[in-house]
Amino acid sequence: MTARLIDLELLAGVLSAAAWLAAAGYAATRRHRPAAVLVVVAVLAFLARIGLVAALGRAGWWFVQEKLTLTLPMAAVTAAAAAAVALTARRWTALALAVAAYGAAAGPVLALFAGYPAGWGIGLVTAGTVALAGVVTWQAAGHRSRRAPFVWLLALAPVVLGAAVAVPSSASATSSSSSSSPEVGPGVPVSSVRGPDPEAAAASGIAVRRFTLTARTATVTLSSGQRVQAWTFDGRVPGPALEVTQGDLVVVTLRNADIAAGVTLHWHGYDVPAGEDGVAGMTQEAVRPGGSFEYRFRADQAGTYWYHTHEASDRAVRLGLYGTLVVRPRAAAADGVDLTLPLHTFGTALTVGDRDQPTTHTVAPGTPVRLRVVNTDDGPHRLTLTAPFRLVAVDGTDLNEPGVLERVAIRLPAGARADLAVTAGAAPVTLDVDGGRATVRLTPAADTPAAPPVNTAAWPTLDQTRYGTPAPTPFDAHSRFDRRFTMVLDRGVTLADGLPKYAFTVNGRAYPYVTTQTVRAGDLVHLTVVNRSRDTHPMHLHGHHVLALRYNGRPFLGSPLWMDTFDVQPGEVWEVGLRADNPGVWMNHCHNLKHAAKGMAVHLAYEGYEAASHHAHGA
Ligand code: C2O
Ligand code: CU
């Protein structure tokens, strides 16, 4: 709904500007009747904008801020001026109508290229640019005047002044950690916040599980025969499936054979100590070819997780540097079938595990099956099952009393995991991804004929705001929060790595210039995430799980929902909460890794801690 309003308002702005401009053209050639008709169209479109902005405002101030304070007034003023000129100084009518067009165009242009929040600097640049466009039109129309240089100056001044305000403020880089403020002194480097020592752990009776993963380039053959040039762990995609038992100490040695870009291991969704988080340039330096790094962390949380490199991750994860991590509960029910199904797209082939063909598992009727689906892609996937099932866990955490679902699809955001529980039947059961782009079959016998395909396109998507049963949580939407942060996600032209770019922005800025979210250990933290843009943003905070509190202002009514990655779709507002209980400096970013690479990332830093390197290129 909100996304629709955003689009309509944009459209009305474009229509209004186009009508003013066309009216100016007719006025210039003295065709007054079509000019008058177009003026009426322009005014109607402007009135429509006012109505749409009023409706949009109900979704939140973030969606209308620059429209109310800047672009609607600008459109109104230039239109009123055009009316006044048409009535009093007719020979200037065409020029005045053109200026009204520029004034109206400021709305869509600013919405698309600057967004929220528009401050004084942007306001001055916009006003000056409208005036400049007017001056250019005036001169182009052949008007000559001795005062022309003065007029040029008058229009140029606000642009220069505005830029002088806006540019430095978009780069007033906020340190990458709180502790660089002089009175605190240097903080604890996150690289020193490490997991337990394996020898000591073993001595105290903790099971130590050791793995070695070697990153290297390889040519991998998919089950369809398609060969892909991949970046791999141990020569395979996905990398080895790591499986441990809750309570184990996990020790993983990462080696880099020949990945020139460097490589790390980030334990996606696992709340490891900060120094084990694998963010290159921030918690450690990337491991270069020939080098190695040892990660260690206690497997306290049972559930479905994954790992991937966190250096040049946009490209490197796409090329294959990822794998799954499953932590089994200590008291696991031994019966049943448990399948881990990482989804990944190579080129156009959607793969499940290392296969891009339908994969078939023979399962005796009546057997309980757990399907752990892991989305390692940049966008969401849609999951359907042809038998009744339950969504038993999200992002590794079990849901409370999830009900049986039938003919309902699950939306799985980029980076997220969904565990589905189904009972194998006498008839085959099919898991379809994106309506059959990839398929996993459970059949009672190897020779059971495949079930006819089911058209699942019309099935509704599960509403996770009301699935399962409420249960007590350590805090809720009514708790007293120690810190509140708002992240308005958008696109805009801003500084990124020192150069102006069309970036993916958080609060109008691009990483590393986004203001750090500073917390103190023990704080209860409230995050509001607003998506003003036209893309979906799967937001991922490292080192913590967040509890869903409100969706578009409405409370969550079902099972508590703890997530590490949640999809904020265009026009949506999510409110989530977390306990700051894992000291360090953490990435909080969009898991569409292309977006993260183009600016959509911020640090959440604990007071007294600092990133290993201030030039973090960790997204
Ligand atoms: Cu799975 Cu910072 O990422
Ligand atoms: Cu994004």
PDB file of C-alpha atoms in Angstrom, residues 255-356:
ATOM      1  CA  ARG A 255      43.343 -21.466   4.805  1.00  0.00           C
ATOM      2  CA  ASN A 256      43.513 -19.503   1.600  1.00  0.00           C
ATOM      3  CA  ALA A 257      45.093 -21.310  -1.332  1.00  0.00           C
ATOM      4  CA  ASP A 258      44.588 -18.855  -4.174  1.00  0.00           C
ATOM      5  CA  ILE A 259      41.728 -16.398  -3.617  1.00  0.00           C
ATOM      6  CA  ALA A 260      43.576 -13.205  -4.469  1.00  0.00           C
ATOM      7  CA  ALA A 261      40.832 -10.994  -3.044  1.00  0.00           C
ATOM      8  CA  GLY A 262      41.404 -12.490   0.404  1.00  0.00           C
ATOM      9  CA  VAL A 263      38.920 -14.464   2.426  1.00  0.00           C
ATOM     10  CA  THR A 264      37.371 -14.694   5.905  1.00  0.00           C
ATOM     11  CA  LEU A 265      34.690 -16.782   7.614  1.00  0.00           C
ATOM     12  CA  HIS A 266      31.620 -14.988   8.909  1.00  0.00           C
ATOM     13  CA  TRP A 267      29.222 -17.149  10.944  1.00  0.00           C
ATOM     14  CA  HIS A 268      25.949 -15.787   9.653  1.00  0.00           C
ATOM     15  CA  GLY A 269      23.352 -15.675  12.419  1.00  0.00           C
ATOM     16  CA  TYR A 270      25.709 -17.141  14.999  1.00  0.00           C
ATOM     17  CA  ASP A 271      26.364 -14.821  17.915  1.00  0.00           C
ATOM     18  CA  VAL A 272      30.100 -15.467  18.179  1.00  0.00           C
ATOM     19  CA  PRO A 273      32.597 -13.283  20.095  1.00  0.00           C
ATOM     20  CA  ALA A 274      33.375 -10.143  18.080  1.00  0.00           C
ATOM     21  CA  GLY A 275      36.888 -11.212  17.148  1.00  0.00           C
ATOM     22  CA  GLU A 276      35.545 -14.420  15.550  1.00  0.00           C
ATOM     23  CA  ASP A 277      33.012 -12.591  13.373  1.00  0.00           C
ATOM     24  CA  GLY A 278      35.153 -12.609  10.255  1.00  0.00           C
ATOM     25  CA  VAL A 279      34.517  -9.082   8.988  1.00  0.00           C
ATOM     26  CA  ALA A 280      37.580  -8.185   6.951  1.00  0.00           C
ATOM     27  CA  GLY A 281      39.094  -4.842   7.876  1.00  0.00           C
ATOM     28  CA  MET A 282      37.074  -4.681  11.052  1.00  0.00           C
ATOM     29  CA  THR A 283      37.448  -7.757  13.231  1.00  0.00           C
ATOM     30  CA  GLN A 284      40.492  -9.120  11.387  1.00  0.00           C
ATOM     31  CA  GLU A 285      42.448  -8.621   8.211  1.00  0.00           C
ATOM     32  CA  ALA A 286      41.385 -10.805   5.303  1.00  0.00           C
ATOM     33  CA  VAL A 287      43.409 -14.007   4.948  1.00  0.00           C
ATOM     34  CA  ARG A 288      45.662 -13.652   1.900  1.00  0.00           C
ATOM     35  CA  PRO A 289      46.766 -16.575  -0.317  1.00  0.00           C
ATOM     36  CA  GLY A 290      49.111 -18.733   1.729  1.00  0.00           C
ATOM     37  CA  GLY A 291      47.731 -17.436   5.025  1.00  0.00           C
ATOM     38  CA  SER A 292      45.412 -18.881   7.633  1.00  0.00           C
ATOM     39  CA  PHE A 293      43.212 -17.907  10.574  1.00  0.00           C
ATOM     40  CA  GLU A 294      41.733 -19.970  13.392  1.00  0.00           C
ATOM     41  CA  TYR A 295      38.149 -19.329  14.462  1.00  0.00           C
ATOM     42  CA  ARG A 296      36.783 -20.689  17.714  1.00  0.00           C
ATOM     43  CA  PHE A 297      33.430 -20.329  19.349  1.00  0.00           C
ATOM     44  CA  ARG A 298      31.168 -22.241  21.659  1.00  0.00           C
ATOM     45  CA  ALA A 299      28.104 -23.715  19.889  1.00  0.00           C
ATOM     46  CA  ASP A 300      25.544 -22.500  22.416  1.00  0.00           C
ATOM     47  CA  GLN A 301      22.617 -22.009  20.028  1.00  0.00           C
ATOM     48  CA  ALA A 302      21.064 -25.026  18.342  1.00  0.00           C
ATOM     49  CA  GLY A 303      19.667 -24.511  14.864  1.00  0.00           C
ATOM     50  CA  THR A 304      20.335 -23.802  11.197  1.00  0.00           C
ATOM     51  CA  TYR A 305      23.015 -21.268  10.263  1.00  0.00           C
ATOM     52  CA  TRP A 306      25.530 -20.695   7.509  1.00  0.00           C
ATOM     53  CA  TYR A 307      28.976 -19.319   6.929  1.00  0.00           C
ATOM     54  CA  HIS A 308      30.413 -17.205   4.159  1.00  0.00           C
ATOM     55  CA  THR A 309      33.395 -15.031   3.399  1.00  0.00           C
ATOM     56  CA  HIS A 310      33.104 -11.377   4.398  1.00  0.00           C
ATOM     57  CA  GLU A 311      35.696  -9.840   2.095  1.00  0.00           C
ATOM     58  CA  ALA A 312      34.503  -8.606  -1.295  1.00  0.00           C
ATOM     59  CA  SER A 313      31.492 -10.639  -0.283  1.00  0.00           C
ATOM     60  CA  ASP A 314      29.171  -9.365  -3.016  1.00  0.00           C
ATOM     61  CA  ARG A 315      31.250 -11.160  -5.604  1.00  0.00           C
ATOM     62  CA  ALA A 316      32.849 -13.869  -3.469  1.00  0.00           C
ATOM     63  CA  VAL A 317      29.665 -15.325  -1.972  1.00  0.00           C
ATOM     64  CA  ARG A 318      27.989 -15.313  -5.375  1.00  0.00           C
ATOM     65  CA  LEU A 319      30.964 -17.275  -6.749  1.00  0.00           C
ATOM     66  CA  GLY A 320      30.611 -19.931  -4.052  1.00  0.00           C
ATOM     67  CA  LEU A 321      32.420 -19.064  -0.798  1.00  0.00           C
ATOM     68  CA  TYR A 322      29.671 -20.264   1.533  1.00  0.00           C
ATOM     69  CA  GLY A 323      28.457 -23.363   3.355  1.00  0.00           C
ATOM     70  CA  THR A 324      26.026 -24.447   6.066  1.00  0.00           C
ATOM     71  CA  LEU A 325      26.410 -24.782   9.835  1.00  0.00           C
ATOM     72  CA  VAL A 326      23.922 -26.923  11.748  1.00  0.00           C
ATOM     73  CA  VAL A 327      24.059 -27.180  15.514  1.00  0.00           C
ATOM     74  CA  ARG A 328      22.041 -30.137  16.787  1.00  0.00           C
ATOM     75  CA  PRO A 329      20.423 -29.951  20.201  1.00  0.00           C
ATOM     76  CA  ARG A 330      22.153 -32.186  22.721  1.00  0.00           C
ATOM     77  CA  ALA A 331      18.963 -34.162  23.326  1.00  0.00           C
ATOM     78  CA  ALA A 332      18.108 -34.713  19.698  1.00  0.00           C
ATOM     79  CA  ALA A 333      15.370 -37.085  18.688  1.00  0.00           C
ATOM     80  CA  ALA A 334      17.314 -39.649  16.741  1.00  0.00           C
ATOM     81  CA  ASP A 335      14.495 -40.807  14.484  1.00  0.00           C
ATOM     82  CA  GLY A 336      13.514 -39.019  11.323  1.00  0.00           C
ATOM     83  CA  VAL A 337      15.299 -37.538   8.348  1.00  0.00           C
ATOM     84  CA  ASP A 338      17.105 -34.220   8.577  1.00  0.00           C
ATOM     85  CA  LEU A 339      18.089 -32.452   5.354  1.00  0.00           C
ATOM     86  CA  THR A 340      20.044 -29.218   5.035  1.00  0.00           C
ATOM     87  CA  LEU A 341      19.163 -27.444   1.788  1.00  0.00           C
ATOM     88  CA  PRO A 342      21.201 -24.359   0.898  1.00  0.00           C
ATOM     89  CA  LEU A 343      19.750 -22.425  -2.049  1.00  0.00           C
ATOM     90  CA  HIS A 344      22.173 -20.617  -4.309  1.00  0.00           C
ATOM     91  CA  THR A 345      21.998 -19.165  -7.791  1.00  0.00           C
ATOM     92  CA  PHE A 346      24.869 -19.682 -10.230  1.00  0.00           C
ATOM     93  CA  GLY A 347      24.186 -17.586 -13.301  1.00  0.00           C
ATOM     94  CA  THR A 348      20.606 -18.547 -14.011  1.00  0.00           C
ATOM     95  CA  ALA A 349      20.727 -21.980 -12.353  1.00  0.00           C
ATOM     96  CA  LEU A 350      19.064 -22.180  -8.954  1.00  0.00           C
ATOM     97  CA  THR A 351      20.841 -24.908  -7.005  1.00  0.00           C
ATOM     98  CA  VAL A 352      19.884 -26.860  -3.902  1.00  0.00           C
ATOM     99  CA  GLY A 353      23.094 -28.008  -2.311  1.00  0.00           C
ATOM    100  CA  ASP A 354      25.355 -28.934  -5.216  1.00  0.00           C
ATOM    101  CA  ARG A 355      22.546 -29.858  -7.604  1.00  0.00           C
ATOM    102  CA  ASP A 356      20.449 -27.890 -10.045  1.00  0.00           C
TER     103      ASP A 356
END
